[in-house]
Amino acid sequence: MKYHDLLIDDGDLVLDEGHNPHLIQDRTVIAQDIKHAILESQFAVKLIAERSASLIADIKIQIELLVEEDVRLVSGTVRIEQPKDGTLYIFAKTRNFGDLDFSITHSEVN
């Protein structure tokens, strides 16, 4: 275990049954950090609002470049998908902890 953090879900600290903060490690920490970086960059908001196919592709590239900046990931492994339901899926390979994937939904962006 190299990385440790507190789990944040929908902007709130997640507590366990004993009302203690839920701890996360390694791959989950990396995914949470990247997710928060995307949300804080406002790229997800722009992506949802945009209707132009070429501008949507541009925003996806900007998100990919942002994710690629994380040195804990293997360069060139980031993949972003956005099916019709509006959810953004991010896939990548970490240097030490295997594959990682997570999603960002409409409710998390608002």
Coordinates of N, CA and C in Angstrom, one line a residue:
M1 N 0.8 -1.2 0.0 CA 0.0 0.0 0.0 C 0.9 1.2 0.0
K2 N 0.8 2.0 -1.1 CA 1.6 3.1 -1.3 C 0.8 4.4 -1.1
Y3 N -0.4 4.4 -1.5 CA -1.2 5.6 -1.5 C -2.4 5.4 -0.5
H4 N -2.8 6.4 0.3 CA -3.9 6.3 1.2 C -4.7 7.6 1.1
D5 N -6.0 7.5 1.3 CA -6.8 8.7 1.3 C -8.2 8.3 1.9
L6 N -9.0 9.3 2.0 CA -10.4 9.2 2.5 C -11.3 9.1 1.3
L7 N -12.3 8.2 1.4 CA -13.2 8.1 0.3 C -14.2 9.2 0.3
I8 N -14.3 9.9 -0.9 CA -15.3 10.9 -1.1 C -16.3 10.4 -2.1
D9 N -17.6 10.5 -1.8 CA -18.6 10.1 -2.7 C -19.6 11.2 -2.9
D10 N -19.8 11.7 -4.1 CA -20.8 12.8 -4.3 C -20.5 14.0 -3.5
G11 N -19.2 14.3 -3.3 CA -18.8 15.5 -2.5 C -18.8 15.3 -1.0
D12 N -19.2 14.1 -0.5 CA -19.2 13.9 0.9 C -18.3 12.8 1.4
L13 N -17.8 13.0 2.6 CA -16.9 12.0 3.2 C -17.7 10.7 3.5
V14 N -17.3 9.6 3.1 CA -18.0 8.3 3.3 C -17.5 7.8 4.7
L15 N -18.5 7.4 5.5 CA -18.2 6.9 6.8 C -18.6 5.4 6.9
D16 N -17.8 4.6 7.6 CA -18.1 3.2 7.8 C -19.2 3.0 8.9
E17 N -19.5 1.8 9.2 CA -20.5 1.5 10.2 C -20.3 2.1 11.6
G18 N -19.0 2.3 11.9 CA -18.6 2.9 13.2 C -18.5 4.4 13.1
H19 N -19.0 5.0 12.0 CA -18.9 6.4 11.8 C -17.5 7.0 11.7
N20 N -16.6 6.1 11.2 CA -15.2 6.5 11.0 C -15.0 6.7 9.5
P21 N -14.1 7.6 9.1 CA -13.9 7.8 7.6 C -13.5 6.5 7.0
H22 N -14.0 6.2 5.8 CA -13.7 5.0 5.0 C -12.4 5.3 4.3
L23 N -11.4 4.5 4.5 CA -10.1 4.6 3.9 C -10.0 3.9 2.6
I24 N -9.3 4.5 1.6 CA -9.1 3.8 0.3 C -7.6 3.8 0.1
Q25 N -7.2 2.9 -0.8 CA -5.7 2.7 -1.1 C -5.4 2.6 -2.6
D26 N -4.2 2.9 -2.9 CA -3.6 2.6 -4.2 C -4.5 3.0 -5.4
R27 N -4.9 2.0 -6.2 CA -5.6 2.2 -7.4 C -6.9 3.1 -7.2
T28 N -7.6 2.8 -6.1 CA -8.8 3.6 -5.8 C -8.5 5.1 -5.5
V29 N -7.3 5.3 -4.9 CA -6.9 6.7 -4.6 C -6.6 7.4 -5.9
I30 N -5.9 6.7 -6.8 CA -5.5 7.3 -8.1 C -6.8 7.6 -8.9
A31 N -7.7 6.7 -8.9 CA -9.0 7.0 -9.7 C -9.7 8.2 -9.1
Q32 N -9.8 8.2 -7.7 CA -10.5 9.4 -7.1 C -9.8 10.7 -7.4
D33 N -8.5 10.7 -7.3 CA -7.7 11.9 -7.6 C -7.9 12.4 -9.1
I34 N -7.9 11.5 -10.0 CA -8.2 11.8 -11.4 C -9.6 12.3 -11.6
K35 N -10.5 11.6 -11.0 CA -11.9 12.1 -11.1 C -12.1 13.5 -10.6
H36 N -11.5 13.8 -9.4 CA -11.7 15.1 -8.9 C -11.0 16.2 -9.8
A37 N -9.9 15.8 -10.4 CA -9.2 16.7 -11.3 C -10.1 17.0 -12.5
I38 N -10.7 16.0 -13.0 CA -11.6 16.3 -14.2 C -12.8 17.1 -13.8
L39 N -13.4 16.9 -12.6 CA -14.5 17.7 -12.1 C -14.1 19.1 -11.9
E40 N -12.9 19.3 -11.2 CA -12.5 20.6 -10.9 C -12.1 21.4 -12.2
S41 N -11.7 20.7 -13.2 CA -11.3 21.4 -14.5 C -12.5 22.0 -15.2
Q42 N -13.7 21.5 -14.9 CA -14.9 21.9 -15.6 C -15.0 21.3 -17.0
F43 N -14.1 20.4 -17.4 CA -14.2 19.8 -18.7 C -15.5 18.9 -18.8
A44 N -15.9 18.3 -17.7 CA -17.1 17.4 -17.8 C -18.3 18.3 -18.0
V45 N -18.4 19.4 -17.4 CA -19.5 20.4 -17.6 C -19.5 20.8 -19.1
K46 N -18.4 21.2 -19.6 CA -18.3 21.6 -21.0 C -18.7 20.5 -21.9
L47 N -18.3 19.2 -21.6 CA -18.7 18.1 -22.4 C -20.2 17.8 -22.5
I48 N -20.8 17.9 -21.3 CA -22.3 17.7 -21.3 C -23.0 18.8 -22.0
A49 N -22.5 20.0 -21.9 CA -23.2 21.2 -22.6 C -23.0 21.2 -24.1
E50 N -21.9 20.7 -24.6 CA -21.6 20.9 -26.0 C -22.4 20.0 -26.9
R51 N -22.7 20.5 -28.1 CA -23.5 19.7 -29.0 C -22.7 19.5 -30.3
S52 N -21.7 20.2 -30.6 CA -20.9 20.1 -31.8 C -20.0 18.9 -31.6
A53 N -20.0 18.0 -32.6 CA -19.2 16.8 -32.6 C -17.7 17.1 -32.5
S54 N -17.3 18.1 -33.3 CA -15.9 18.4 -33.3 C -15.4 19.0 -32.0
L55 N -16.3 19.8 -31.3 CA -15.9 20.4 -30.0 C -16.0 19.3 -28.9
I56 N -16.9 18.4 -29.0 CA -16.9 17.3 -28.1 C -15.6 16.5 -28.2
A57 N -15.2 16.2 -29.4 CA -13.9 15.5 -29.6 C -12.7 16.3 -29.0
D58 N -12.8 17.6 -29.2 CA -11.7 18.4 -28.6 C -11.7 18.4 -27.1
I59 N -12.9 18.4 -26.5 CA -12.9 18.4 -25.0 C -12.5 17.0 -24.5
K60 N -12.8 15.9 -25.2 CA -12.4 14.6 -24.8 C -10.8 14.5 -24.8
I61 N -10.2 15.2 -25.8 CA -8.8 15.2 -25.9 C -8.2 16.0 -24.8
Q62 N -8.8 17.1 -24.4 CA -8.4 17.9 -23.2 C -8.4 17.0 -22.0
I63 N -9.5 16.3 -21.8 CA -9.6 15.4 -20.6 C -8.6 14.4 -20.6
E64 N -8.3 13.8 -21.8 CA -7.3 12.7 -21.9 C -5.9 13.3 -21.6
L65 N -5.6 14.5 -22.0 CA -4.3 15.1 -21.7 C -4.2 15.4 -20.2
L66 N -5.3 15.8 -19.6 CA -5.3 16.1 -18.2 C -5.0 14.8 -17.4
V67 N -5.7 13.7 -17.8 CA -5.5 12.4 -17.1 C -4.1 11.9 -17.4
E68 N -3.6 12.1 -18.6 CA -2.2 11.6 -18.9 C -1.1 12.3 -18.1
E69 N -1.4 13.5 -17.5 CA -0.4 14.2 -16.7 C -0.1 13.4 -15.4
D70 N -1.0 12.5 -15.0 CA -0.8 11.8 -13.7 C 0.4 10.8 -13.9
V71 N 1.5 11.0 -13.2 CA 2.7 10.2 -13.3 C 2.5 8.8 -12.8
R72 N 1.4 8.5 -12.1 CA 1.1 7.2 -11.6 C 0.5 6.2 -12.7
L73 N 0.2 6.8 -13.9 CA -0.4 6.1 -15.0 C 0.7 5.8 -16.0
V74 N 0.4 4.7 -16.8 CA 1.3 4.4 -17.9 C 0.9 5.3 -19.1
S75 N 1.8 6.0 -19.6 CA 1.5 6.9 -20.7 C 0.9 6.2 -21.9
G76 N -0.1 6.8 -22.5 CA -0.7 6.2 -23.7 C -1.8 5.2 -23.5
T77 N -2.1 4.9 -22.2 CA -3.2 3.9 -21.9 C -4.5 4.5 -21.6
V78 N -4.7 5.8 -21.6 CA -5.9 6.4 -21.2 C -6.9 6.3 -22.4
R79 N -8.1 5.9 -22.0 CA -9.2 5.7 -23.0 C -10.5 6.4 -22.4
I80 N -11.2 7.2 -23.1 CA -12.4 7.8 -22.6 C -13.5 7.4 -23.5
E81 N -14.6 7.0 -22.9 CA -15.8 6.7 -23.7 C -17.0 7.4 -23.1
Q82 N -17.9 7.8 -24.0 CA -19.1 8.5 -23.5 C -20.3 8.0 -24.3
P83 N -21.0 6.9 -23.8 CA -22.2 6.4 -24.5 C -23.3 7.4 -24.4
K84 N -24.4 7.1 -25.0 CA -25.5 8.1 -25.1 C -26.1 8.5 -23.8
D85 N -25.9 7.7 -22.8 CA -26.6 8.0 -21.5 C -26.0 9.2 -20.7
G86 N -24.9 9.7 -21.3 CA -24.3 10.9 -20.7 C -23.2 10.6 -19.6
T87 N -23.0 9.4 -19.3 CA -22.0 9.0 -18.4 C -20.6 9.0 -19.1
L88 N -19.6 9.5 -18.5 CA -18.2 9.5 -19.0 C -17.5 8.4 -18.3
Y89 N -16.9 7.5 -19.1 CA -16.1 6.4 -18.6 C -14.6 6.6 -18.9
I90 N -13.8 6.5 -17.9 CA -12.3 6.6 -18.1 C -11.6 5.3 -17.7
F91 N -10.8 4.9 -18.6 CA -10.0 3.7 -18.5 C -8.5 4.0 -18.6
A92 N -7.7 3.4 -17.8 CA -6.2 3.6 -17.9 C -5.5 2.5 -17.2
K93 N -4.2 2.4 -17.4 CA -3.4 1.4 -16.7 C -2.4 2.2 -15.7
T94 N -2.4 1.7 -14.5 CA -1.5 2.4 -13.5 C -0.1 1.7 -13.7
R95 N 0.9 2.4 -13.2 CA 2.3 1.8 -13.2 C 2.4 0.6 -12.3
N96 N 1.8 0.7 -11.1 CA 2.0 -0.3 -10.1 C 0.8 -1.1 -9.7
F97 N -0.4 -0.7 -10.1 CA -1.6 -1.3 -9.5 C -2.6 -1.9 -10.5
G98 N -2.2 -2.1 -11.8 CA -3.0 -2.6 -12.8 C -4.0 -1.6 -13.4
D99 N -5.0 -2.2 -14.0 CA -6.0 -1.4 -14.7 C -6.9 -0.6 -13.8
L100 N -7.3 0.5 -14.2 CA -8.2 1.3 -13.4 C -9.3 1.8 -14.3
D101 N -10.5 1.9 -13.8 CA -11.6 2.5 -14.5 C -12.6 3.1 -13.6
F102 N -13.2 4.2 -14.0 CA -14.2 4.8 -13.2 C -15.1 5.6 -14.1
S103 N -16.2 6.1 -13.6 CA -17.2 6.9 -14.4 C -17.5 8.2 -13.7
I104 N -18.0 9.1 -14.5 CA -18.5 10.4 -14.0 C -19.9 10.5 -14.6
T105 N -20.9 10.7 -13.7 CA -22.3 10.8 -14.1 C -22.7 12.2 -14.1
H106 N -23.9 12.4 -14.7 CA -24.5 13.8 -14.8 C -24.6 14.3 -13.4
S107 N -25.1 13.5 -12.4 CA -25.4 14.0 -11.1 C -24.1 14.5 -10.4
E108 N -22.9 13.9 -10.7 CA -21.7 14.3 -10.1 C -21.2 15.6 -10.7
V109 N -21.6 16.0 -11.9 CA -21.1 17.2 -12.6 C -21.9 18.4 -12.1
N110 N -23.1 18.2 -11.8 CA -24.0 19.4 -11.4 C -23.7 19.9 -10.1

